[in-house]
Each structure stands twice: as C-alpha cells, then as structure tokens.
Amino acid sequence: KRYSYQAWRAQQMARNRLSRSRRNKRYSEIGFRLPEALLRLDWSPDQIVGYLRVRGYPTMSHELIYQYVWNDKTLGGTLWKHLRQSTKK
C-alpha cells in the first residue's frame, strides 16, 4: 500500500528531528555560572573550554561563551571588561 504525503506528519517528524539535534541544545543560566565566574577571574574563553573538558563538565564552545559575554554587555553587564581584548568591540 502506498502512503500519501501528509503535511502535519512531515511537520511532526521535522520537529522531532530538531529536538534531537545537538544544535538545539540550550544552556541554562546555571550552566553558565562556572564559565562566568572564571571570566570574572580574567580567564579566556579558550581556557574555560579546556578547563571544562578536562574536569568532565558539560562542554561548550568558546564562541558560545563570547556570545554570552556580548549579550551580557548588551544588557548592561560588565563581563566584556574581563576579556583580554575588551576594548576592540
């Protein structure tokens, strides 16, 4: 028996694939507590990623840490001042 295309079914399957994707993984505020504390100690995002990896914590990319820092700056935060080249942006 042949199956006909069903838009709702295709949409459901696409949502399921997206929810299983690693790209869809989100980090909570709790997940950023340690990286934020290390940033305030003037660690670089690359150092933080290495530390998390060696210690067995859930890892994140240095790009994600930079995005977090610039978002914090947009909201009036001061994390960007702890970056080594903070005056460039």
Short mmCIF file of C-alpha atoms in Angstrom, two decimals:
data_model
loop_
_atom_site.label_atom_id
_atom_site.label_comp_id
_atom_site.label_asym_id
_atom_site.label_seq_id
_atom_site.Cartn_x
_atom_site.Cartn_y
_atom_site.Cartn_z
CA LYS A 1 0.00 0.00 0.00
CA ARG A 2 1.32 3.47 -0.87
CA TYR A 3 1.25 6.27 1.64
CA SER A 4 0.21 9.74 0.63
CA TYR A 5 2.03 12.87 1.76
CA GLN A 6 0.62 14.34 4.94
CA ALA A 7 1.81 17.83 5.81
CA TRP A 8 1.06 17.53 9.52
CA ARG A 9 3.04 14.28 9.70
CA ALA A 10 6.02 15.81 7.89
CA GLN A 11 5.94 18.78 10.27
CA GLN A 12 5.83 16.47 13.29
CA MET A 13 8.81 14.48 12.01
CA ALA A 14 10.77 17.70 11.35
CA ARG A 15 10.10 18.93 14.90
CA ASN A 16 11.24 15.60 16.32
CA ARG A 17 14.49 15.75 14.34
CA LEU A 18 15.10 19.32 15.50
CA SER A 19 14.54 18.46 19.15
CA ARG A 20 17.10 15.63 18.93
CA SER A 21 19.68 17.83 17.22
CA ARG A 22 22.80 18.83 19.15
CA ARG A 23 22.47 22.30 17.67
CA ASN A 24 19.22 22.71 19.55
CA LYS A 25 20.93 22.12 22.88
CA ARG A 26 20.48 25.09 25.16
CA TYR A 27 22.44 26.03 28.22
CA SER A 28 20.61 27.34 31.24
CA GLU A 29 21.76 30.18 33.47
CA ILE A 30 23.04 27.52 35.87
CA GLY A 31 25.17 26.11 33.06
CA PHE A 32 26.90 29.47 32.72
CA ARG A 33 27.69 30.03 36.41
CA LEU A 34 31.13 28.41 36.32
CA PRO A 35 32.20 29.97 33.00
CA GLU A 36 31.00 33.37 34.26
CA ALA A 37 32.97 33.00 37.49
CA LEU A 38 36.09 32.06 35.54
CA LEU A 39 35.59 35.01 33.19
CA ARG A 40 35.48 37.30 36.21
CA LEU A 41 38.88 35.84 37.19
CA ASP A 42 40.10 37.02 33.76
CA TRP A 43 40.27 33.57 32.18
CA SER A 44 39.96 33.50 28.40
CA PRO A 45 37.05 31.62 26.79
CA ASP A 46 39.56 29.12 25.36
CA GLN A 47 40.97 28.45 28.83
CA ILE A 48 37.46 27.96 30.19
CA VAL A 49 36.55 25.45 27.48
CA GLY A 50 39.75 23.50 28.17
CA TYR A 51 39.08 23.51 31.91
CA LEU A 52 35.51 22.28 31.45
CA ARG A 53 36.67 19.50 29.14
CA VAL A 54 39.46 18.29 31.46
CA ARG A 55 37.23 18.36 34.55
CA GLY A 56 34.40 16.46 32.85
CA TYR A 57 31.83 19.28 32.92
CA PRO A 58 29.38 19.66 30.04
CA THR A 59 31.36 21.48 27.40
CA MET A 60 30.50 24.49 25.31
CA SER A 61 32.39 26.27 22.57
CA HIS A 62 34.43 29.40 23.07
CA GLU A 63 32.13 31.08 20.52
CA LEU A 64 29.14 30.40 22.79
CA ILE A 65 30.98 31.99 25.71
CA TYR A 66 31.73 35.07 23.59
CA GLN A 67 28.05 35.26 22.59
CA TYR A 68 27.12 35.11 26.27
CA VAL A 69 29.59 37.91 27.08
CA TRP A 70 28.36 40.21 24.31
CA ASN A 71 24.73 39.52 25.25
CA ASP A 72 25.62 40.42 28.84
CA LYS A 73 27.17 43.68 27.59
CA THR A 74 24.01 44.49 25.62
CA LEU A 75 22.03 44.04 28.84
CA GLY A 76 24.36 46.42 30.68
CA GLY A 77 26.71 43.83 32.18
CA THR A 78 30.45 44.12 32.65
CA LEU A 79 31.72 40.67 31.67
CA TRP A 80 33.22 42.11 28.49
CA LYS A 81 35.69 44.09 30.61
CA HIS A 82 37.27 40.81 31.71
CA LEU A 83 38.17 39.79 28.16
CA ARG A 84 41.79 40.29 27.26
CA GLN A 85 40.98 42.49 24.27
CA SER A 86 37.81 44.03 25.64
CA THR A 87 38.23 47.44 24.02
CA LYS A 88 38.01 46.11 20.47
CA LYS A 89 34.21 45.82 20.41
#
